[in-house]
Short mmCIF file of N, CA and C in Angstrom, two decimals:
data_model
loop_
_atom_site.label_atom_id
_atom_site.label_comp_id
_atom_site.label_asym_id
_atom_site.label_seq_id
_atom_site.Cartn_x
_atom_site.Cartn_y
_atom_site.Cartn_z
N MET T 1 -35.10 -37.92 6.84
CA MET T 1 -35.29 -38.91 5.80
C MET T 1 -33.93 -39.47 5.42
N ASP T 2 -33.82 -40.76 5.38
CA ASP T 2 -32.54 -41.39 5.08
C ASP T 2 -32.46 -41.94 3.65
N ILE T 3 -33.33 -41.44 2.78
CA ILE T 3 -33.25 -41.80 1.36
C ILE T 3 -32.30 -40.82 0.70
N SER T 4 -31.30 -41.35 0.00
CA SER T 4 -30.32 -40.48 -0.63
C SER T 4 -30.71 -40.06 -2.04
N CYS T 5 -31.46 -40.91 -2.75
CA CYS T 5 -31.92 -40.53 -4.09
C CYS T 5 -33.04 -41.43 -4.57
N PHE T 6 -33.76 -40.93 -5.56
CA PHE T 6 -34.75 -41.70 -6.31
C PHE T 6 -34.24 -41.77 -7.74
N PHE T 7 -34.30 -42.93 -8.36
CA PHE T 7 -33.83 -43.06 -9.73
C PHE T 7 -34.66 -44.07 -10.50
N VAL T 8 -34.61 -43.94 -11.82
CA VAL T 8 -35.34 -44.83 -12.71
C VAL T 8 -34.36 -45.83 -13.30
N GLU T 9 -34.74 -47.10 -13.24
CA GLU T 9 -33.94 -48.16 -13.84
C GLU T 9 -34.91 -49.19 -14.42
N ASN T 10 -34.77 -49.48 -15.69
CA ASN T 10 -35.66 -50.42 -16.40
C ASN T 10 -37.13 -50.02 -16.26
N ASN T 11 -37.40 -48.74 -16.42
CA ASN T 11 -38.76 -48.18 -16.34
C ASN T 11 -39.44 -48.36 -14.98
N LYS T 12 -38.67 -48.57 -13.93
CA LYS T 12 -39.20 -48.67 -12.58
C LYS T 12 -38.48 -47.65 -11.71
N VAL T 13 -39.20 -47.09 -10.74
CA VAL T 13 -38.62 -46.07 -9.87
C VAL T 13 -38.16 -46.74 -8.58
N TYR T 14 -36.93 -46.43 -8.19
CA TYR T 14 -36.34 -46.98 -6.97
C TYR T 14 -35.91 -45.85 -6.05
N ALA T 15 -35.91 -46.14 -4.76
CA ALA T 15 -35.33 -45.25 -3.76
C ALA T 15 -34.06 -45.91 -3.27
N MET T 16 -32.99 -45.14 -3.16
CA MET T 16 -31.72 -45.65 -2.64
C MET T 16 -31.65 -45.27 -1.16
N LYS T 17 -31.62 -46.28 -0.33
CA LYS T 17 -31.56 -46.08 1.11
C LYS T 17 -30.30 -46.77 1.60
N LYS T 18 -29.30 -45.98 1.94
CA LYS T 18 -27.96 -46.48 2.24
C LYS T 18 -27.45 -47.28 1.05
N GLN T 19 -27.35 -48.58 1.13
CA GLN T 19 -26.87 -49.39 0.00
C GLN T 19 -27.96 -50.25 -0.63
N GLU T 20 -29.20 -50.12 -0.17
CA GLU T 20 -30.26 -50.97 -0.72
C GLU T 20 -31.21 -50.19 -1.62
N LYS T 21 -31.72 -50.88 -2.64
CA LYS T 21 -32.69 -50.31 -3.57
C LYS T 21 -34.08 -50.77 -3.17
N LEU T 22 -35.00 -49.81 -3.06
CA LEU T 22 -36.38 -50.11 -2.74
C LEU T 22 -37.27 -49.69 -3.90
N LEU T 23 -38.13 -50.57 -4.36
CA LEU T 23 -39.05 -50.27 -5.46
C LEU T 23 -40.14 -49.33 -4.95
N ILE T 24 -40.39 -48.26 -5.71
CA ILE T 24 -41.39 -47.26 -5.34
C ILE T 24 -42.51 -47.31 -6.38
N LYS T 25 -43.75 -47.18 -5.93
CA LYS T 25 -44.88 -47.25 -6.85
C LYS T 25 -45.18 -45.91 -7.51
N GLN T 26 -44.70 -44.81 -6.95
CA GLN T 26 -44.95 -43.49 -7.52
C GLN T 26 -44.04 -43.24 -8.71
N ARG T 27 -44.43 -42.31 -9.55
CA ARG T 27 -43.61 -41.90 -10.68
C ARG T 27 -42.62 -40.84 -10.19
N LEU T 28 -41.57 -40.63 -10.95
CA LEU T 28 -40.51 -39.70 -10.55
C LEU T 28 -41.03 -38.26 -10.44
N TYR T 29 -41.89 -37.85 -11.36
CA TYR T 29 -42.40 -36.48 -11.30
C TYR T 29 -43.27 -36.26 -10.06
N GLN T 30 -43.97 -37.30 -9.60
CA GLN T 30 -44.76 -37.18 -8.38
C GLN T 30 -43.86 -37.01 -7.16
N LEU T 31 -42.77 -37.76 -7.14
CA LEU T 31 -41.81 -37.64 -6.05
C LEU T 31 -41.15 -36.27 -6.06
N GLU T 32 -40.88 -35.75 -7.26
CA GLU T 32 -40.27 -34.43 -7.38
C GLU T 32 -41.18 -33.35 -6.79
N GLU T 33 -42.47 -33.46 -7.06
CA GLU T 33 -43.44 -32.50 -6.49
C GLU T 33 -43.56 -32.66 -4.99
N GLN T 34 -43.59 -33.88 -4.52
CA GLN T 34 -43.78 -34.17 -3.10
C GLN T 34 -42.58 -33.77 -2.25
N TYR T 35 -41.37 -33.97 -2.77
CA TYR T 35 -40.16 -33.71 -1.99
C TYR T 35 -39.32 -32.57 -2.58
N SER T 36 -39.96 -31.57 -3.13
CA SER T 36 -39.23 -30.51 -3.83
C SER T 36 -38.32 -29.69 -2.91
N GLN T 37 -38.56 -29.70 -1.61
CA GLN T 37 -37.72 -28.93 -0.69
C GLN T 37 -36.39 -29.62 -0.41
N LYS T 38 -36.39 -30.95 -0.31
CA LYS T 38 -35.20 -31.71 0.08
C LYS T 38 -34.45 -32.33 -1.10
N PHE T 39 -35.14 -32.54 -2.22
CA PHE T 39 -34.56 -33.24 -3.36
C PHE T 39 -34.46 -32.31 -4.56
N ILE T 40 -33.48 -32.59 -5.40
CA ILE T 40 -33.29 -31.81 -6.61
C ILE T 40 -33.08 -32.76 -7.79
N LYS T 41 -33.69 -32.42 -8.90
CA LYS T 41 -33.58 -33.23 -10.11
C LYS T 41 -32.24 -32.92 -10.77
N ILE T 42 -31.41 -33.95 -10.97
CA ILE T 42 -30.11 -33.71 -11.60
C ILE T 42 -30.07 -34.17 -13.05
N ASN T 43 -30.96 -35.06 -13.42
CA ASN T 43 -31.12 -35.47 -14.81
C ASN T 43 -32.52 -36.04 -14.99
N GLN T 44 -32.81 -36.53 -16.16
CA GLN T 44 -34.17 -36.97 -16.46
C GLN T 44 -34.62 -38.16 -15.62
N SER T 45 -33.69 -38.89 -15.05
CA SER T 45 -34.07 -40.11 -14.33
C SER T 45 -33.56 -40.18 -12.90
N CYS T 46 -33.21 -39.04 -12.30
CA CYS T 46 -32.67 -39.10 -10.94
C CYS T 46 -32.97 -37.83 -10.13
N LEU T 47 -33.44 -38.04 -8.91
CA LEU T 47 -33.60 -36.98 -7.91
C LEU T 47 -32.66 -37.30 -6.77
N VAL T 48 -31.87 -36.33 -6.32
CA VAL T 48 -30.96 -36.58 -5.20
C VAL T 48 -31.33 -35.73 -4.00
N ASN T 49 -31.09 -36.28 -2.83
CA ASN T 49 -31.29 -35.58 -1.57
C ASN T 49 -30.13 -34.59 -1.42
N ILE T 50 -30.45 -33.33 -1.24
CA ILE T 50 -29.43 -32.29 -1.14
C ILE T 50 -28.49 -32.57 0.02
N ASP T 51 -29.02 -33.08 1.13
CA ASP T 51 -28.21 -33.36 2.32
C ASP T 51 -27.28 -34.56 2.12
N ALA T 52 -27.54 -35.38 1.11
CA ALA T 52 -26.74 -36.59 0.89
C ALA T 52 -25.58 -36.37 -0.08
N ILE T 53 -25.47 -35.16 -0.63
CA ILE T 53 -24.41 -34.88 -1.61
C ILE T 53 -23.07 -34.79 -0.89
N GLU T 54 -22.11 -35.55 -1.39
CA GLU T 54 -20.75 -35.51 -0.84
C GLU T 54 -19.86 -34.58 -1.64
N LYS T 55 -19.86 -34.74 -2.98
CA LYS T 55 -19.00 -33.90 -3.81
C LYS T 55 -19.48 -33.86 -5.24
N PHE T 56 -18.99 -32.84 -5.95
CA PHE T 56 -19.21 -32.70 -7.38
C PHE T 56 -17.87 -32.93 -8.07
N SER T 57 -17.91 -33.55 -9.24
CA SER T 57 -16.69 -33.81 -10.01
C SER T 57 -16.94 -33.43 -11.45
N SER T 58 -15.93 -32.84 -12.08
CA SER T 58 -16.05 -32.53 -13.50
C SER T 58 -15.05 -33.39 -14.26
N SER T 59 -15.42 -33.71 -15.48
CA SER T 59 -14.53 -34.53 -16.31
C SER T 59 -13.89 -33.66 -17.38
N ILE T 60 -12.97 -34.23 -18.09
CA ILE T 60 -12.28 -33.52 -19.17
C ILE T 60 -13.27 -33.13 -20.27
N SER T 61 -14.26 -33.98 -20.50
CA SER T 61 -15.23 -33.70 -21.56
C SER T 61 -16.23 -32.63 -21.17
N GLY T 62 -16.19 -32.15 -19.92
CA GLY T 62 -17.05 -31.06 -19.49
C GLY T 62 -18.30 -31.48 -18.75
N THR T 63 -18.49 -32.78 -18.56
CA THR T 63 -19.67 -33.21 -17.82
C THR T 63 -19.41 -33.09 -16.32
N LEU T 64 -20.48 -32.84 -15.59
CA LEU T 64 -20.39 -32.71 -14.14
C LEU T 64 -21.14 -33.88 -13.52
N SER T 65 -20.55 -34.50 -12.54
CA SER T 65 -21.22 -35.60 -11.85
C SER T 65 -21.30 -35.30 -10.36
N VAL T 66 -22.20 -35.98 -9.70
CA VAL T 66 -22.38 -35.82 -8.27
C VAL T 66 -22.16 -37.17 -7.61
N THR T 67 -21.46 -37.16 -6.48
CA THR T 67 -21.25 -38.37 -5.69
C THR T 67 -21.95 -38.17 -4.36
N LEU T 68 -22.75 -39.16 -3.98
CA LEU T 68 -23.47 -39.08 -2.72
C LEU T 68 -22.67 -39.76 -1.61
N LYS T 69 -23.08 -39.52 -0.38
CA LYS T 69 -22.35 -40.05 0.78
C LYS T 69 -22.35 -41.58 0.82
N ASN T 70 -23.34 -42.20 0.19
CA ASN T 70 -23.38 -43.67 0.17
C ASN T 70 -22.59 -44.26 -1.00
N GLY T 71 -21.95 -43.41 -1.81
CA GLY T 71 -21.14 -43.88 -2.93
C GLY T 71 -21.84 -43.86 -4.27
N TYR T 72 -23.14 -43.62 -4.29
CA TYR T 72 -23.87 -43.56 -5.57
C TYR T 72 -23.37 -42.37 -6.37
N LYS T 73 -23.18 -42.58 -7.68
CA LYS T 73 -22.64 -41.54 -8.54
C LYS T 73 -23.51 -41.44 -9.79
N ASP T 74 -23.85 -40.22 -10.19
CA ASP T 74 -24.63 -40.00 -11.41
C ASP T 74 -24.23 -38.65 -11.99
N TYR T 75 -24.56 -38.44 -13.25
CA TYR T 75 -24.17 -37.21 -13.92
C TYR T 75 -25.28 -36.15 -13.79
N ILE T 76 -24.89 -34.89 -13.93
CA ILE T 76 -25.84 -33.78 -13.94
C ILE T 76 -25.98 -33.37 -15.40
N SER T 77 -27.21 -33.38 -15.89
CA SER T 77 -27.43 -33.02 -17.29
C SER T 77 -27.24 -31.52 -17.50
N ARG T 78 -26.89 -31.16 -18.70
CA ARG T 78 -26.70 -29.73 -19.01
C ARG T 78 -27.98 -28.95 -18.79
N ARG T 79 -29.10 -29.59 -19.05
CA ARG T 79 -30.40 -28.93 -18.89
C ARG T 79 -30.68 -28.58 -17.42
N GLN T 80 -30.21 -29.41 -16.50
CA GLN T 80 -30.47 -29.20 -15.07
C GLN T 80 -29.34 -28.46 -14.34
N LEU T 81 -28.23 -28.24 -15.02
CA LEU T 81 -27.05 -27.68 -14.36
C LEU T 81 -27.30 -26.33 -13.71
N LYS T 82 -27.95 -25.43 -14.42
CA LYS T 82 -28.21 -24.09 -13.86
C LYS T 82 -29.10 -24.18 -12.62
N ILE T 83 -30.12 -25.01 -12.68
CA ILE T 83 -31.04 -25.16 -11.54
C ILE T 83 -30.30 -25.76 -10.34
N VAL T 84 -29.46 -26.76 -10.58
CA VAL T 84 -28.69 -27.38 -9.50
C VAL T 84 -27.78 -26.35 -8.85
N LYS T 85 -27.08 -25.56 -9.65
CA LYS T 85 -26.19 -24.55 -9.11
C LYS T 85 -26.94 -23.53 -8.26
N GLU T 86 -28.13 -23.12 -8.71
CA GLU T 86 -28.93 -22.16 -7.95
C GLU T 86 -29.39 -22.75 -6.62
N ARG T 87 -29.85 -24.00 -6.63
CA ARG T 87 -30.33 -24.65 -5.40
C ARG T 87 -29.21 -24.90 -4.40
N ILE T 88 -28.02 -25.27 -4.89
CA ILE T 88 -26.90 -25.57 -4.01
C ILE T 88 -26.23 -24.28 -3.53
N GLY T 89 -26.33 -23.24 -4.34
CA GLY T 89 -25.71 -21.97 -3.98
C GLY T 89 -24.33 -21.78 -4.55
N ILE T 90 -24.09 -22.34 -5.72
CA ILE T 90 -22.79 -22.21 -6.37
C ILE T 90 -22.83 -21.02 -7.31
#
Protein backbone atom coordinates (compact mmCIF):
# COMPACT_ATOMS: atom_id res chain seq x y z
CA MET A 1 0.00 0.00 0.00
CA ASP A 2 1.46 3.34 -1.00
CA ILE A 3 -0.76 5.49 1.23
CA SER A 4 1.37 7.20 3.84
CA CYS A 5 -1.43 8.55 6.06
CA PHE A 6 -5.12 9.30 6.48
CA PHE A 7 -6.04 12.67 7.98
CA VAL A 8 -9.03 14.89 8.63
CA GLU A 9 -9.14 18.38 7.18
CA ASN A 10 -12.27 20.57 7.19
CA ASN A 11 -14.37 17.62 8.43
CA LYS A 12 -13.38 15.48 5.42
CA VAL A 13 -11.10 12.45 5.45
CA TYR A 14 -8.18 12.38 3.02
CA ALA A 15 -5.55 9.81 2.12
CA MET A 16 -2.04 11.10 1.42
CA LYS A 17 -0.51 9.22 -1.48
CA LYS A 18 2.99 10.49 -2.19
CA GLN A 19 2.27 14.24 -2.59
CA GLU A 20 -1.41 14.10 -3.55
CA LYS A 21 -4.51 14.23 -1.35
CA LEU A 22 -7.36 11.87 -2.16
CA LEU A 23 -10.83 12.34 -0.65
CA ILE A 24 -12.03 9.22 1.18
CA LYS A 25 -15.69 8.47 1.89
CA GLN A 26 -15.02 6.40 5.02
CA ARG A 27 -14.69 7.88 8.49
CA LEU A 28 -11.33 7.83 10.27
CA TYR A 29 -12.43 5.30 12.89
CA GLN A 30 -13.51 2.90 10.12
CA LEU A 31 -10.11 3.19 8.48
CA GLU A 32 -8.44 2.63 11.84
CA GLU A 33 -10.35 -0.64 12.28
CA GLN A 34 -9.74 -1.75 8.70
CA TYR A 35 -6.00 -1.01 8.62
CA SER A 36 -5.06 -1.55 12.27
CA GLN A 37 -2.06 -3.74 11.37
CA LYS A 38 -0.29 -1.21 9.11
CA PHE A 39 -1.51 2.14 10.47
CA ILE A 40 -1.32 3.75 13.88
CA LYS A 41 -3.35 6.63 15.26
CA ILE A 42 -1.03 9.46 16.30
CA ASN A 43 -3.67 12.05 17.19
CA GLN A 44 -7.41 12.57 16.95
CA SER A 45 -7.31 13.39 13.25
CA CYS A 46 -4.45 11.36 11.76
CA LEU A 47 -3.49 7.74 11.07
CA VAL A 48 0.02 7.10 9.73
CA ASN A 49 1.45 4.13 7.89
CA ILE A 50 4.13 2.61 10.12
CA ASP A 51 6.30 1.82 7.08
CA ALA A 52 6.16 5.46 5.92
CA ILE A 53 7.65 6.93 9.10
CA GLU A 54 11.00 8.59 8.49
CA LYS A 55 11.78 10.15 11.88
CA PHE A 56 10.49 11.41 15.20
CA SER A 57 11.35 14.88 16.48
CA SER A 58 10.85 16.44 19.88
CA SER A 59 10.52 20.13 20.57
CA ILE A 60 11.62 22.24 23.50
CA SER A 61 8.03 22.40 24.73
CA GLY A 62 7.97 18.59 24.99
CA THR A 63 5.76 17.77 22.04
CA LEU A 64 6.74 14.91 19.76
CA SER A 65 6.16 15.02 16.03
CA VAL A 66 6.52 12.47 13.27
CA THR A 67 7.85 13.12 9.78
CA LEU A 68 6.91 10.76 6.98
CA LYS A 69 9.03 9.83 3.98
CA ASN A 70 6.93 12.06 1.71
CA GLY A 71 7.59 15.10 3.94
CA TYR A 72 4.22 15.19 5.73
CA LYS A 73 4.65 16.23 9.36
CA ASP A 74 2.18 16.01 12.25
CA TYR A 75 2.31 15.91 16.03
CA ILE A 76 1.76 12.92 18.31
CA SER A 77 -0.78 13.67 21.02
CA ARG A 78 0.06 12.91 24.63
CA ARG A 79 -2.93 10.58 24.74
CA GLN A 80 -1.53 8.44 21.90
CA LEU A 81 2.16 8.64 22.83
CA LYS A 82 2.29 5.46 24.92
CA ILE A 83 0.46 3.43 22.27
CA VAL A 84 2.74 4.76 19.50
CA LYS A 85 5.85 3.87 21.50
CA GLU A 86 4.54 0.33 22.12
CA ARG A 87 3.67 -0.24 18.43
CA ILE A 88 6.99 1.15 17.16
CA GLY A 89 9.00 -0.65 19.82
CA ILE A 90 10.55 2.31 21.60
